[in-house]
Short mmCIF file of C-alpha atoms and ligand atoms in Angstrom, two decimals:
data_model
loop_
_atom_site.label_atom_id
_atom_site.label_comp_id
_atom_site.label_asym_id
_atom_site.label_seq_id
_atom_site.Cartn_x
_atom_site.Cartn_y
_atom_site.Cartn_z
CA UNK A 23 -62.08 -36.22 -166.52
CA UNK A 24 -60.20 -33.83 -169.21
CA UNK A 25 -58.42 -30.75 -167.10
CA UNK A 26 -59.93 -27.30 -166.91
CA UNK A 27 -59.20 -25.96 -170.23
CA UNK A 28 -59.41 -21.76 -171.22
CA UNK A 29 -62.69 -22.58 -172.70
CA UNK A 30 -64.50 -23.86 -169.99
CA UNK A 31 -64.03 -20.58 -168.10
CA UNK A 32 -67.79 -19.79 -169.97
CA UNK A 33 -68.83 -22.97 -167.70
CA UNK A 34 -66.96 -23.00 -164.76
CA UNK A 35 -69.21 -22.72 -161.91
CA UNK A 36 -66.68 -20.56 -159.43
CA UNK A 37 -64.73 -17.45 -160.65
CA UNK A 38 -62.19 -15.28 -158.70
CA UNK A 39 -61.41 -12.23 -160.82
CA UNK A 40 -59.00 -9.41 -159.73
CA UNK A 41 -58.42 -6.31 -160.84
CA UNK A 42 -55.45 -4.18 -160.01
CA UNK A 43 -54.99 -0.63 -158.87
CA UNK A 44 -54.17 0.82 -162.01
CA UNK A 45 -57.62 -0.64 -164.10
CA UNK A 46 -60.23 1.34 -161.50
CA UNK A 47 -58.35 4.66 -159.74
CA UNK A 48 -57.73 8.08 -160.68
CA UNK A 49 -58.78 8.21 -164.53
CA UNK A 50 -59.28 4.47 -165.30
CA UNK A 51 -62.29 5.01 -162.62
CA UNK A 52 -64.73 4.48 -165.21
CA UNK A 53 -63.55 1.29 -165.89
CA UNK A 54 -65.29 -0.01 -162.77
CA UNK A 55 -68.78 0.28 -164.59
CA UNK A 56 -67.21 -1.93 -167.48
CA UNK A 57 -66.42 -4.47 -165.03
CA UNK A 58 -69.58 -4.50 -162.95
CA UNK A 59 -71.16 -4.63 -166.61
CA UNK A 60 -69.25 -8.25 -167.29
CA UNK A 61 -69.49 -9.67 -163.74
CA UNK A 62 -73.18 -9.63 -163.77
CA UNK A 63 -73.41 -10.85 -167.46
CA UNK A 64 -71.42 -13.75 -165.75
CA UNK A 65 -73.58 -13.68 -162.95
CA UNK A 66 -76.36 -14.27 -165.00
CA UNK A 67 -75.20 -17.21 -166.35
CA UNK A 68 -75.29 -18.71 -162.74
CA UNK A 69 -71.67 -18.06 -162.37
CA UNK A 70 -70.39 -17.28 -158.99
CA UNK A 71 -67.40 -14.68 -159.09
CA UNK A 72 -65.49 -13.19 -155.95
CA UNK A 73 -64.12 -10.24 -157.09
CA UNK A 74 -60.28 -9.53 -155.43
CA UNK A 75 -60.20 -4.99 -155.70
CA UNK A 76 -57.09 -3.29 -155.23
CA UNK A 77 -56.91 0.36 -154.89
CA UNK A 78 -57.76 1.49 -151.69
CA UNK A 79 -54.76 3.16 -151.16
CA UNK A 80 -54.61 4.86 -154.84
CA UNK A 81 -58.15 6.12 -154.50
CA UNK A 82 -56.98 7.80 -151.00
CA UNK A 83 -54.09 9.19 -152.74
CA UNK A 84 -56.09 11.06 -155.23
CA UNK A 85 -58.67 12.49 -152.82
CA UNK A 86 -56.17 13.36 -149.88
CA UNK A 87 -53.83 15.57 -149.54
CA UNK A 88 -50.45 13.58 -149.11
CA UNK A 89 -47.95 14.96 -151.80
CA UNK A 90 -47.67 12.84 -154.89
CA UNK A 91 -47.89 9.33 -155.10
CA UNK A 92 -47.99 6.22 -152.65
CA UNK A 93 -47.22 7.53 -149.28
CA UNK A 94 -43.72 5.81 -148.00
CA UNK A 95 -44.75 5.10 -144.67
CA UNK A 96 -46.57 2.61 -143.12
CA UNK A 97 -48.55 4.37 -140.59
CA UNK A 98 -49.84 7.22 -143.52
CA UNK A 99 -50.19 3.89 -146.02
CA UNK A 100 -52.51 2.54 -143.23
CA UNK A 101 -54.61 6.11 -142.67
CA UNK A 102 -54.75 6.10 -146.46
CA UNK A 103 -56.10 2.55 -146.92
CA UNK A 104 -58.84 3.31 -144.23
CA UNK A 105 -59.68 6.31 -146.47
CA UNK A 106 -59.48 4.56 -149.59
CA UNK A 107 -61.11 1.62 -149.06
CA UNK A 108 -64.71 3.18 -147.76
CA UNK A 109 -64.65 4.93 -151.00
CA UNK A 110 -63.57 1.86 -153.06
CA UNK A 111 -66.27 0.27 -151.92
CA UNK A 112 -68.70 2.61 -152.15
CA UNK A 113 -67.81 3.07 -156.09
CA UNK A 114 -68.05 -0.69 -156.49
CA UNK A 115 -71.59 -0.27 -154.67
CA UNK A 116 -73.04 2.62 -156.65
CA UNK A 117 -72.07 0.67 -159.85
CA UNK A 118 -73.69 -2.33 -158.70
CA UNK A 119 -77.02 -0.53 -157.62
CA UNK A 120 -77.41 -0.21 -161.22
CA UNK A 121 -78.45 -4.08 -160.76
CA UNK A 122 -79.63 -4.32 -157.55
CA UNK A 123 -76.49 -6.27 -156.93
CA UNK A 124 -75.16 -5.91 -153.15
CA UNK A 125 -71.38 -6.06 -152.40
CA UNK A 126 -69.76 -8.14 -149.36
CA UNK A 127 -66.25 -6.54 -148.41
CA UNK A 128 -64.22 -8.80 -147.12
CA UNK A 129 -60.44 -7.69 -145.56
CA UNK A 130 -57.94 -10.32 -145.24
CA UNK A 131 -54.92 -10.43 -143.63
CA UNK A 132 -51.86 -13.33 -144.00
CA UNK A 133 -52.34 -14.11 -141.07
CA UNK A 134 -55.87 -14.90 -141.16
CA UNK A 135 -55.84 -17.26 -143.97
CA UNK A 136 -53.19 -19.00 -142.33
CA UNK A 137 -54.79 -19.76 -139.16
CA UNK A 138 -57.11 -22.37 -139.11
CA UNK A 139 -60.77 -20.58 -137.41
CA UNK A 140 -60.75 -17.06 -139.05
CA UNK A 141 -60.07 -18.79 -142.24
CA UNK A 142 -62.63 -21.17 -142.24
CA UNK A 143 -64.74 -18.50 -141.11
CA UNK A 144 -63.81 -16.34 -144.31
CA UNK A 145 -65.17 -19.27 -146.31
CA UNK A 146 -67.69 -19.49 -144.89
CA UNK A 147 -68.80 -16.14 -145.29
CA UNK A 148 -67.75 -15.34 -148.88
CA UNK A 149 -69.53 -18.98 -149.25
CA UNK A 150 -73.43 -17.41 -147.71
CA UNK A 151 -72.13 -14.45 -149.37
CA UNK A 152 -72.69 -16.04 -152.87
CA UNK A 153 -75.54 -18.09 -151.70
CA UNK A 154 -77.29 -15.07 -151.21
CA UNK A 155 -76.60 -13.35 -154.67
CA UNK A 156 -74.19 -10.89 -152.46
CA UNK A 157 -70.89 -10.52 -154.47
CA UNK A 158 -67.85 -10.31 -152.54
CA UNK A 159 -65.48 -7.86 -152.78
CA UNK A 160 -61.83 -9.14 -151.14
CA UNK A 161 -58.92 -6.63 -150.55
CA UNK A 162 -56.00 -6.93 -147.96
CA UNK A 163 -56.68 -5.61 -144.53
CA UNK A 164 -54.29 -2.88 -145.32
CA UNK A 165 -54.83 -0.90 -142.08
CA UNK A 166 -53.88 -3.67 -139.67
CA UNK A 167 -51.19 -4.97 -142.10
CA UNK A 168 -47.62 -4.21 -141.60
CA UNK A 169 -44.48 -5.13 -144.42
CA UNK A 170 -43.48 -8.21 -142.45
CA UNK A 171 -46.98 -9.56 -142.27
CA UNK A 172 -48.46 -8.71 -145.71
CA UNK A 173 -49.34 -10.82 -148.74
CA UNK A 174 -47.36 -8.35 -150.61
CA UNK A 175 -49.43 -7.89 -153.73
CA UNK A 176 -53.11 -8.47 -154.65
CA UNK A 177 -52.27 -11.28 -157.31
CA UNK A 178 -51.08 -13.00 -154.74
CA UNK A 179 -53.92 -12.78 -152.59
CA UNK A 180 -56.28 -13.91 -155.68
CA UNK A 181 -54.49 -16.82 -155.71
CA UNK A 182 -54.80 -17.73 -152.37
CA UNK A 183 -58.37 -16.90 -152.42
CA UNK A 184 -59.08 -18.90 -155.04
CA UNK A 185 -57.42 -22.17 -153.53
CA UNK A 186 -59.90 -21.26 -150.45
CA UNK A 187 -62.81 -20.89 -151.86
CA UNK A 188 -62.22 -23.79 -154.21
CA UNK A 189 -62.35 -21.52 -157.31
CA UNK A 190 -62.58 -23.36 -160.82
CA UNK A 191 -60.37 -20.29 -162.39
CA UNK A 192 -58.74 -17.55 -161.51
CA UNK A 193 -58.70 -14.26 -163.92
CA UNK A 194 -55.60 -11.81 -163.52
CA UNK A 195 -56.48 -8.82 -165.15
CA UNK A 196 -54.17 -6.12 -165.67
CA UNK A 197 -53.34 -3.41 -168.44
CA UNK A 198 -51.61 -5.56 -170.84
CA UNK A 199 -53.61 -8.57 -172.66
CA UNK A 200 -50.94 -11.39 -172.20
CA UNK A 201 -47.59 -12.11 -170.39
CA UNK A 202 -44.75 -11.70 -172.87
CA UNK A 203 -41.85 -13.83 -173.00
CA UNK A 204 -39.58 -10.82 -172.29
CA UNK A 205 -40.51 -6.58 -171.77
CA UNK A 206 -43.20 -6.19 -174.67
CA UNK A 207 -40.98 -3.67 -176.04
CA UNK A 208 -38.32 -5.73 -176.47
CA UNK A 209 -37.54 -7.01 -180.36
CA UNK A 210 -38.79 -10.27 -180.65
CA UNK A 211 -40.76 -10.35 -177.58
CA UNK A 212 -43.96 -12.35 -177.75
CA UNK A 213 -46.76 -13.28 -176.10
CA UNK A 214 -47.35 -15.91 -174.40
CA UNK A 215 -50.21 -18.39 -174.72
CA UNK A 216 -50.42 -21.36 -172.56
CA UNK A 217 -48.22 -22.06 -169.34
CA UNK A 218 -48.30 -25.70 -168.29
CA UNK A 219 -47.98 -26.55 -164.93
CA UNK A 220 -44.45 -28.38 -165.81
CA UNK A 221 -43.00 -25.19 -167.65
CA UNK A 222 -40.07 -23.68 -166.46
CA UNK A 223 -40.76 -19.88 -165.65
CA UNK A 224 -37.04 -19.44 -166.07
CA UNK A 225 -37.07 -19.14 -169.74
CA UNK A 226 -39.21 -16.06 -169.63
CA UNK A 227 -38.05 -12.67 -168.60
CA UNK A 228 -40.79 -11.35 -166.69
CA UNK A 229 -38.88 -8.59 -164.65
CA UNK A 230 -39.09 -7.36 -161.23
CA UNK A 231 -42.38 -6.78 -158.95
CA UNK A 232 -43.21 -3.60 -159.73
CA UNK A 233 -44.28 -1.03 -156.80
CA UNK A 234 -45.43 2.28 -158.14
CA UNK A 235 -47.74 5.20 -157.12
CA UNK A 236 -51.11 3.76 -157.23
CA UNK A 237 -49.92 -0.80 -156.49
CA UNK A 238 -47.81 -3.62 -156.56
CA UNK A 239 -47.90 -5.85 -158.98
CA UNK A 240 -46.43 -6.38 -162.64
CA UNK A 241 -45.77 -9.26 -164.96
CA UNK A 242 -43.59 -11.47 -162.33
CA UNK A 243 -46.14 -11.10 -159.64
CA UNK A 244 -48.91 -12.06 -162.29
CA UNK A 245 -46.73 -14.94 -162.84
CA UNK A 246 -45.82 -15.65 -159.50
CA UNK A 247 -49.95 -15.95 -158.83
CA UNK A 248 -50.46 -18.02 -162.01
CA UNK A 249 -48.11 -20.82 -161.28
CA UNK A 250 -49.37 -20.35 -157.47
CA UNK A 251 -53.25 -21.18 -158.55
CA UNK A 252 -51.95 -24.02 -161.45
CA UNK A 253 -49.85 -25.51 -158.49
CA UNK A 254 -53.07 -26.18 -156.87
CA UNK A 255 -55.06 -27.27 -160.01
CA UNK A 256 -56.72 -23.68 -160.13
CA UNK A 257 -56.26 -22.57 -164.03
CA UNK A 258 -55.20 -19.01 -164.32
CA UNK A 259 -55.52 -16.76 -167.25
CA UNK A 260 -53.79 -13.28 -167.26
CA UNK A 261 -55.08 -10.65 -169.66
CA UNK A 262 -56.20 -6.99 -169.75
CA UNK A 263 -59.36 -5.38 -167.53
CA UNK A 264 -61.01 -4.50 -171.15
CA UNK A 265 -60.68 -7.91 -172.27
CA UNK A 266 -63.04 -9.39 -168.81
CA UNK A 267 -65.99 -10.16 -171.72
CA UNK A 268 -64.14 -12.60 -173.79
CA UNK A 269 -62.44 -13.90 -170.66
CA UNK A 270 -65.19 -14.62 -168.57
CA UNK A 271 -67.06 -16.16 -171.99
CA UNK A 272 -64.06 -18.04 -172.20
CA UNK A 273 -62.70 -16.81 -175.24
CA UNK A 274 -59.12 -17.33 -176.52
CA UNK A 275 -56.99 -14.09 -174.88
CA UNK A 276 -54.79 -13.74 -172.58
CA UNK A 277 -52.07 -16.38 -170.80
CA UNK A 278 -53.87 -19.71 -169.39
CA UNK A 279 -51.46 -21.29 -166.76
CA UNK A 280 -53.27 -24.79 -167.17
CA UNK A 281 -54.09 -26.19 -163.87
CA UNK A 282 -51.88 -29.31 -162.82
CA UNK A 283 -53.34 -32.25 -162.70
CA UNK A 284 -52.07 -33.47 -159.37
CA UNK A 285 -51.26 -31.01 -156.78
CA UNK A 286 -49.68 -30.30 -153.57
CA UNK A 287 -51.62 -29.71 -150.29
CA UNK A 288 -49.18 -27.74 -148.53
CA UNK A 289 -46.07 -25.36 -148.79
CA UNK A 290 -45.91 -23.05 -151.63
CA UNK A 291 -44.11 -19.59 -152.12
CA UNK A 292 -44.16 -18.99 -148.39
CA UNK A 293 -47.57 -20.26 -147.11
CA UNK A 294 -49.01 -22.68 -145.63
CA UNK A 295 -52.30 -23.90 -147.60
CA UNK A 296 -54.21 -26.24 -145.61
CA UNK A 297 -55.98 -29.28 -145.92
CA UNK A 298 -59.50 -27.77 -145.83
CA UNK A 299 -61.14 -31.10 -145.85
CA UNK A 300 -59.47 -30.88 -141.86
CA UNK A 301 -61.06 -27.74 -141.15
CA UNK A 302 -64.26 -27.79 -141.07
CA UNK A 303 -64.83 -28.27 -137.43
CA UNK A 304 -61.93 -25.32 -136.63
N1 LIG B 426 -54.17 -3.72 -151.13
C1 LIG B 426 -53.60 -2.58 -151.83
C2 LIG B 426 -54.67 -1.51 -152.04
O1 LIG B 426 -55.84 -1.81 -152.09
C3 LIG B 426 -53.06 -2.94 -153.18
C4 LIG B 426 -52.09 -4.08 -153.22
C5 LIG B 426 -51.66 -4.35 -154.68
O2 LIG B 426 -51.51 -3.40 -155.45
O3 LIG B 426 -51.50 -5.51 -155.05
O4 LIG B 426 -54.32 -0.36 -152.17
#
């Protein structure tokens, strides 16, 4: 059997796409129809995509009144979430209706996807979920989750996902269309095509995670999810939220992080990722 290749992403049976923060609040809110637009394009090809949404807490922070940007504490962060999310959601929904597509939303916590019952339970849901021509819609459980306890960043949690739902491909998008070798800005930077599973991330300069106003997220955490998903023979292309067309038809954009052929069961980048085969009677 040849690996998953960039191509086959037109094919591939399972999809988890995320989008990030920045694509879908405050002015880049029309961008949600876009994306609704190219999920049920895919959708019609009998492809089944779980769609990971940030922005729950950058669509409370334009609607409430909490100063400017992300609030700094947890318990506001939380009460913002709660806010955000309903109306996440509901934007999702209205642009769906345009279909007759339903949403699922799903909230996840770390903890839940490392215990054995509530995350068998999530599969099983998002799995009836797609059965029934619902599309999920997964975010972090922001309300219940506190700094110690969180995945930290969407990508991340795509990644994860992915790996539990047995996803054929995983699709960062973000707002630039590849992963440069160094800052984009930077002379002789360059983008960056394929990722094997063997490369060594080390010879890129991806930069820090980046926390600002509306997410978390950035290059390194796109990377960090990338080699996460290849690690566990999920391939992963990066690219922007206006390039989901091509990517979803499996054209050539973005970076593919090429699943590995053989891959681990268990410990990577501080979780736990089970042996589902030994779950299903949790
Ligand atoms: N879960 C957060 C939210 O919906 C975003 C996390 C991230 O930016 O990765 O606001």
């Amino acid at each position: 059997m040849t690996a998953f290749a960039r191509q086959d992403l037109a094919t591939a049976k399972r999809i988890v796409v995320k989008v990030g923060s920045s694509s879908i609040s405050g002015d880049a809110s029309w961008r949600i129809d876009m994306l609704v637009d190219a999920i049920v394009e895919a959708r019609s090809r009998g492809q089944e995509i779980i769609l990971v949404s940030s922005g729950a807490i950058a669509t409370a922070v334009s609607l409430m009144d909490l100063g400017t940007g992300k609030p700094s504490d947890l318990a506001t962060q939380q009460a913002a979430a709660a806010v955000g999310q309903n109306v996440l959601l509901w934007r999702w929904q209205s642009s769906l209706d345009r279909f007759g597509v339903l949403a699922g939303q799903v909230l996840l916590t770390l903890s839940d996807l490392q215990n054995p019952t509530p995350r068998s339970n999530a599969r099983r849901a998002i799995d009836r979920m797609l059965t029934l021509g619902v599309l999920p819609i997964v975010n972090e459980n922001d309300t219940v989750a506190t700094h110690e306890i969180r995945f930290g960043d969407n990508d991340r949690l795509s990644a994860l996902v992915a790996h539990l739902m047995k996803a054929d491909a995983l699709v960062l998008l973000s707002d630039i269309s590849a992963l440069y070798t160094a800052p984009p800005d930077r002379e002789g930077s360059r983008p960056i095509d394929t990722i094997g599973a063997h490369d060594d991330l080390r010879e890129f300069e991806f930069g820090g995670k980046v926390v600002n106003s509306v997410g978390t997220g950035g290059a390194a955490t796109k990377a960090t999810a990338g080699r996460l998903a290849q690690e566990h023979g999920v391939g992963a292309l990066v690219t922007s939220a206006d390039n989901i067309g091509e990517a979803l038809a499996g054209h050539h954009v973005g970076t593919w992080f090429a699943p590995a052929e053989t891959h681990p069961k268990t410990e990577a980048i501080g979780i736990i990722l089970q042996d589902d085969e030994h779950e299903e009677h949790a």
